[in-house]
């Protein structure tokens, strides 16, 4: 995954350069306009003393770190001068920044999709070669014994998830979508996804199921009651009473009250 991300980022170098050029062009033009506009004003004599200084100040203003200190001298002369800096900040922060983010995101998503398609194509080619190697008789399909032998071999690799013997049949059944006990090359292409499946196993039967009482109607109603919300509410109610009893018993213990023993018995009865 790290290698794929590195390749994806490398493919975005052209986009980065275009975005950087756009940002630099905007900054150069805005700095030149600010330097020319405020050249003969106190703003130009104190802040924008040269084009290089203006370029630096406008770059910092692009990050809003020196806002509004950088344009206070111009604001003191005329409030209308503040519109220049407000428009610059709005265009830079809310338009250009969002535009850069959108362009980079779309380019990254497009490049990442290309990488996924390429990886999927490589995976299918590798699986097709593996299928051809296993299909020694050129029958065009793999039978159950061949698939199980393959899974046995795959269990020897530490980098692959271990598959239990009982899951072999489930994996073969998952691959054999047609149900003809044959795995074709198209079905074999899903091998990687099928191996990654975590099959849900049924819990082993309880030892109580061996007794006839477990299957009686009375026991069935009892199990339904335990699984119901009413039973949950009863448990919560008992726990709340236990909490109240603990608080009262602790308070009486601090006060050395004789009623403490009674509440201790209540706590013991509630299961403490």
Short mmCIF file of C-alpha atoms in Angstrom, two decimals:
data_model
loop_
_atom_site.label_atom_id
_atom_site.label_comp_id
_atom_site.label_asym_id
_atom_site.label_seq_id
_atom_site.Cartn_x
_atom_site.Cartn_y
_atom_site.Cartn_z
CA UNK A 1 0.00 0.00 0.00
CA UNK A 2 2.86 2.38 0.79
CA UNK A 3 4.41 1.66 -2.59
CA UNK A 4 1.07 2.29 -4.32
CA UNK A 5 0.68 5.64 -2.53
CA UNK A 6 4.23 6.63 -3.49
CA UNK A 7 3.55 5.81 -7.15
CA UNK A 8 0.27 7.74 -7.00
CA UNK A 9 1.97 10.81 -5.53
CA UNK A 10 4.72 10.59 -8.13
CA UNK A 11 2.07 10.67 -10.83
CA UNK A 12 0.76 13.95 -9.40
CA UNK A 13 4.01 15.87 -9.87
CA UNK A 14 2.65 17.52 -13.02
CA UNK A 15 -0.48 18.62 -11.17
CA UNK A 16 1.60 19.98 -8.29
CA UNK A 17 3.70 22.05 -10.69
CA UNK A 18 0.61 23.47 -12.41
CA UNK A 19 -0.97 24.42 -9.10
CA UNK A 20 2.29 25.92 -7.86
CA UNK A 21 2.61 27.97 -11.05
CA UNK A 22 -0.96 29.25 -10.68
CA UNK A 23 -0.37 30.25 -7.04
CA UNK A 24 2.92 31.94 -7.89
CA UNK A 25 1.35 33.86 -10.78
CA UNK A 26 -1.47 35.07 -8.52
CA UNK A 27 1.01 36.15 -5.85
CA UNK A 28 3.31 37.95 -8.31
CA UNK A 29 0.45 39.84 -9.94
CA UNK A 30 -1.20 40.80 -6.63
CA UNK A 31 2.15 41.95 -5.20
CA UNK A 32 2.91 44.06 -8.28
CA UNK A 33 -0.55 45.61 -8.14
CA UNK A 34 -0.16 46.39 -4.43
CA UNK A 35 3.30 47.89 -4.93
CA UNK A 36 2.13 50.14 -7.77
CA UNK A 37 -1.10 51.16 -6.04
CA UNK A 38 0.43 52.15 -2.69
CA UNK A 39 3.82 53.39 -3.93
CA UNK A 40 3.26 57.06 -2.98
CA UNK A 41 1.24 56.44 0.18
CA UNK A 42 2.29 55.82 3.79
CA UNK A 43 1.51 52.18 3.13
CA UNK A 44 4.19 52.09 0.45
CA UNK A 45 6.71 54.09 2.48
CA UNK A 46 6.39 51.97 5.65
CA UNK A 47 5.29 48.48 4.55
CA UNK A 48 5.65 48.09 0.78
CA UNK A 49 9.08 49.73 0.50
CA UNK A 50 10.17 47.58 -2.46
CA UNK A 51 8.73 44.95 -4.74
CA UNK A 52 10.60 42.20 -2.91
CA UNK A 53 9.29 43.34 0.47
CA UNK A 54 5.81 43.69 -0.99
CA UNK A 55 6.03 40.17 -2.38
CA UNK A 56 7.00 38.84 1.05
CA UNK A 57 4.27 40.79 2.87
CA UNK A 58 1.61 39.66 0.41
CA UNK A 59 2.78 36.06 0.75
CA UNK A 60 2.40 36.29 4.52
CA UNK A 61 -0.99 37.93 4.04
CA UNK A 62 -1.98 34.94 1.90
CA UNK A 63 -1.71 32.88 5.11
CA UNK A 64 -3.57 35.67 7.03
CA UNK A 65 -0.80 35.65 9.66
CA UNK A 66 -0.27 39.43 9.46
CA UNK A 67 -3.89 40.35 8.78
CA UNK A 68 -4.97 43.15 9.28
CA UNK A 69 -1.70 44.67 10.60
CA UNK A 70 -0.14 44.81 7.14
CA UNK A 71 -2.80 47.13 5.71
CA UNK A 72 -3.45 49.35 8.74
CA UNK A 73 -1.50 52.33 7.28
CA UNK A 74 -3.57 52.23 4.10
CA UNK A 75 -6.78 51.90 6.13
CA UNK A 76 -5.92 55.04 8.09
CA UNK A 77 -5.72 57.03 4.87
CA UNK A 78 -8.96 55.73 3.39
CA UNK A 79 -11.26 52.91 4.30
CA UNK A 80 -11.69 52.16 0.63
CA UNK A 81 -8.09 50.91 0.48
CA UNK A 82 -9.10 48.02 2.72
CA UNK A 83 -11.22 46.63 -0.13
CA UNK A 84 -8.03 45.74 -2.03
CA UNK A 85 -6.74 43.59 0.82
CA UNK A 86 -10.15 42.10 1.58
CA UNK A 87 -10.58 41.04 -2.05
CA UNK A 88 -7.04 39.63 -2.06
CA UNK A 89 -7.66 37.56 1.07
CA UNK A 90 -11.02 36.34 -0.22
CA UNK A 91 -9.56 35.32 -3.58
CA UNK A 92 -6.48 33.74 -2.05
CA UNK A 93 -7.89 31.94 0.96
CA UNK A 94 -11.42 31.04 -0.10
CA UNK A 95 -11.10 30.70 -3.88
CA UNK A 96 -7.53 29.81 -4.82
CA UNK A 97 -6.95 27.52 -1.83
CA UNK A 98 -10.17 25.62 -2.43
CA UNK A 99 -9.37 25.42 -6.13
CA UNK A 100 -5.94 23.96 -5.37
CA UNK A 101 -7.46 21.45 -2.96
CA UNK A 102 -10.12 20.39 -5.47
CA UNK A 103 -7.61 19.98 -8.31
CA UNK A 104 -5.20 17.93 -6.20
CA UNK A 105 -8.00 15.77 -4.79
CA UNK A 106 -9.49 15.02 -8.20
CA UNK A 107 -6.07 14.27 -9.66
CA UNK A 108 -5.19 12.00 -6.74
CA UNK A 109 -8.48 10.16 -7.03
CA UNK A 110 -8.01 9.68 -10.78
CA UNK A 111 -4.41 8.52 -10.37
CA UNK A 112 -5.35 6.17 -7.53
CA UNK A 113 -8.14 4.66 -9.64
CA UNK A 114 -5.63 4.00 -12.42
CA UNK A 115 -3.34 2.27 -9.94
CA UNK A 116 -6.19 0.09 -8.70
CA UNK A 117 -7.08 -0.92 -12.26
CA UNK A 118 -3.44 -1.74 -12.96
CA UNK A 119 -3.09 -3.78 -9.75
CA UNK A 120 -6.32 -5.64 -10.51
CA UNK A 121 -5.08 -6.42 -14.01
CA UNK A 122 -1.78 -7.74 -12.65
CA UNK A 123 -3.62 -9.85 -10.09
CA UNK A 124 -5.85 -11.39 -12.75
CA UNK A 125 -2.86 -12.20 -14.94
CA UNK A 126 -1.06 -13.88 -12.05
CA UNK A 127 -4.15 -15.90 -11.12
CA UNK A 128 -4.61 -16.95 -14.74
CA UNK A 129 -1.01 -18.18 -14.87
CA UNK A 130 -1.53 -20.05 -11.60
CA UNK A 131 -4.72 -21.60 -12.99
CA UNK A 132 -2.88 -22.76 -16.11
CA UNK A 133 -0.12 -24.32 -14.00
CA UNK A 134 -2.57 -26.22 -11.81
CA UNK A 135 -4.72 -27.34 -14.76
CA UNK A 136 -2.10 -29.80 -16.01
CA UNK A 137 -4.65 -31.70 -18.12
CA UNK A 138 -5.89 -28.56 -19.89
CA UNK A 139 -9.49 -29.32 -18.95
CA UNK A 140 -10.36 -25.67 -18.44
CA UNK A 141 -11.45 -26.19 -14.83
CA UNK A 142 -10.15 -27.33 -11.43
CA UNK A 143 -11.77 -30.06 -9.40
CA UNK A 144 -12.17 -30.26 -5.64
CA UNK A 145 -8.92 -32.15 -5.01
CA UNK A 146 -6.86 -29.64 -6.98
CA UNK A 147 -8.35 -26.68 -5.11
CA UNK A 148 -7.80 -28.29 -1.71
CA UNK A 149 -4.19 -29.12 -2.64
CA UNK A 150 -3.69 -25.48 -3.61
CA UNK A 151 -5.11 -24.26 -0.29
CA UNK A 152 -2.82 -26.67 1.55
CA UNK A 153 0.16 -25.16 -0.22
CA UNK A 154 -1.02 -21.61 0.50
CA UNK A 155 -1.14 -22.42 4.22
CA UNK A 156 2.64 -22.77 4.17
CA UNK A 157 3.10 -19.04 3.52
CA UNK A 158 3.21 -16.82 6.61
CA UNK A 159 2.04 -13.73 4.75
CA UNK A 160 -1.30 -15.36 3.89
CA UNK A 161 -4.14 -15.93 6.35
CA UNK A 162 -4.24 -19.43 7.74
CA UNK A 163 -7.17 -21.50 6.53
CA UNK A 164 -8.47 -24.38 8.59
CA UNK A 165 -9.26 -27.72 7.01
CA UNK A 166 -12.98 -27.30 7.55
CA UNK A 167 -12.89 -23.99 5.70
CA UNK A 168 -11.46 -25.62 2.58
CA UNK A 169 -14.86 -26.99 1.62
CA UNK A 170 -16.49 -23.61 2.24
CA UNK A 171 -13.92 -21.83 0.08
CA UNK A 172 -14.39 -24.36 -2.71
CA UNK A 173 -18.18 -23.94 -2.50
CA UNK A 174 -17.75 -20.16 -2.61
CA UNK A 175 -15.56 -20.40 -5.71
CA UNK A 176 -17.87 -22.89 -7.40
CA UNK A 177 -20.68 -20.42 -8.07
CA UNK A 178 -22.17 -22.60 -10.80
CA UNK A 179 -22.52 -25.56 -8.41
CA UNK A 180 -21.08 -28.10 -10.86
CA UNK A 181 -18.11 -29.02 -8.60
CA UNK A 182 -15.79 -27.38 -11.12
CA UNK A 183 -13.91 -24.10 -10.73
CA UNK A 184 -13.40 -22.32 -14.04
CA UNK A 185 -10.77 -19.67 -14.71
CA UNK A 186 -13.38 -16.91 -14.26
CA UNK A 187 -14.41 -18.33 -10.88
CA UNK A 188 -10.77 -18.87 -9.91
CA UNK A 189 -10.15 -15.12 -10.36
CA UNK A 190 -12.04 -14.55 -7.08
CA UNK A 191 -9.57 -16.70 -5.12
CA UNK A 192 -7.94 -13.76 -3.30
CA UNK A 193 -11.28 -12.33 -2.15
CA UNK A 194 -12.60 -15.75 -1.18
CA UNK A 195 -9.58 -16.61 0.97
CA UNK A 196 -10.03 -13.33 2.86
CA UNK A 197 -13.62 -14.23 3.80
CA UNK A 198 -14.14 -14.92 7.49
CA UNK A 199 -16.72 -17.67 7.57
CA UNK A 200 -19.15 -17.51 10.47
CA UNK A 201 -19.28 -20.80 12.29
CA UNK A 202 -22.30 -22.01 14.19
CA UNK A 203 -21.67 -22.21 17.94
CA UNK A 204 -21.38 -25.76 19.30
CA UNK A 205 -24.57 -27.11 20.91
CA UNK A 206 -24.89 -26.62 24.65
CA UNK A 207 -24.68 -29.65 26.91
CA UNK A 208 -28.11 -28.68 28.27
CA UNK A 209 -29.64 -29.52 24.89
CA UNK A 210 -29.10 -33.18 25.70
CA UNK A 211 -31.80 -33.05 28.37
CA UNK A 212 -35.51 -33.25 27.41
CA UNK A 213 -36.37 -30.33 29.70
CA UNK A 214 -34.37 -27.99 27.46
CA UNK A 215 -36.85 -28.56 24.61
CA UNK A 216 -39.97 -28.26 26.77
CA UNK A 217 -42.45 -25.37 26.30
CA UNK A 218 -41.71 -24.06 29.81
CA UNK A 219 -38.00 -23.80 29.07
CA UNK A 220 -38.78 -22.15 25.75
CA UNK A 221 -40.84 -19.46 27.47
CA UNK A 222 -38.05 -18.97 30.02
CA UNK A 223 -35.47 -18.49 27.25
CA UNK A 224 -37.75 -16.02 25.48
CA UNK A 225 -38.19 -14.08 28.72
CA UNK A 226 -34.43 -13.91 29.33
CA UNK A 227 -33.87 -12.59 25.78
CA UNK A 228 -36.64 -10.00 26.05
CA UNK A 229 -36.36 -6.31 26.91
CA UNK A 230 -38.38 -6.84 30.08
CA UNK A 231 -35.59 -8.95 31.55
CA UNK A 232 -33.07 -6.23 30.65
CA UNK A 233 -35.19 -3.61 32.39
CA UNK A 234 -35.44 -5.78 35.50
CA UNK A 235 -31.65 -6.18 35.62
CA UNK A 236 -31.14 -2.42 35.18
CA UNK A 237 -33.69 -1.73 37.92
CA UNK A 238 -31.92 -4.10 40.33
CA UNK A 239 -28.57 -2.48 39.55
CA UNK A 240 -29.99 0.98 40.24
CA UNK A 241 -31.39 -0.20 43.58
CA UNK A 242 -27.99 -1.69 44.37
CA UNK A 243 -26.34 1.64 43.56
CA UNK A 244 -28.73 3.50 45.86
CA UNK A 245 -28.07 0.95 48.62
CA UNK A 246 -24.30 1.39 48.25
CA UNK A 247 -24.61 5.18 48.47
CA UNK A 248 -26.83 5.01 51.56
CA UNK A 249 -24.66 2.37 53.25
CA UNK A 250 -21.49 4.40 52.60
CA UNK A 251 -23.10 7.56 53.95
CA UNK A 252 -24.26 5.78 57.11
CA UNK A 253 -20.80 4.27 57.53
CA UNK A 254 -19.24 7.74 57.47
CA UNK A 255 -21.78 8.95 60.05
CA UNK A 256 -21.30 5.80 62.20
CA UNK A 257 -25.05 5.19 62.14
CA UNK A 258 -26.55 2.00 63.57
CA UNK A 259 -28.70 1.58 60.44
CA UNK A 260 -25.61 0.65 58.45
CA UNK A 261 -25.96 -3.07 59.19
CA UNK A 262 -29.46 -3.13 57.68
CA UNK A 263 -28.26 -1.61 54.44
CA UNK A 264 -25.30 -3.99 54.37
CA UNK A 265 -27.78 -6.85 54.38
CA UNK A 266 -29.68 -5.18 51.54
CA UNK A 267 -26.44 -4.93 49.54
CA UNK A 268 -25.67 -8.57 50.20
CA UNK A 269 -29.17 -9.56 49.08
CA UNK A 270 -28.82 -7.56 45.86
CA UNK A 271 -25.72 -9.53 44.99
CA UNK A 272 -22.79 -7.57 46.24
#
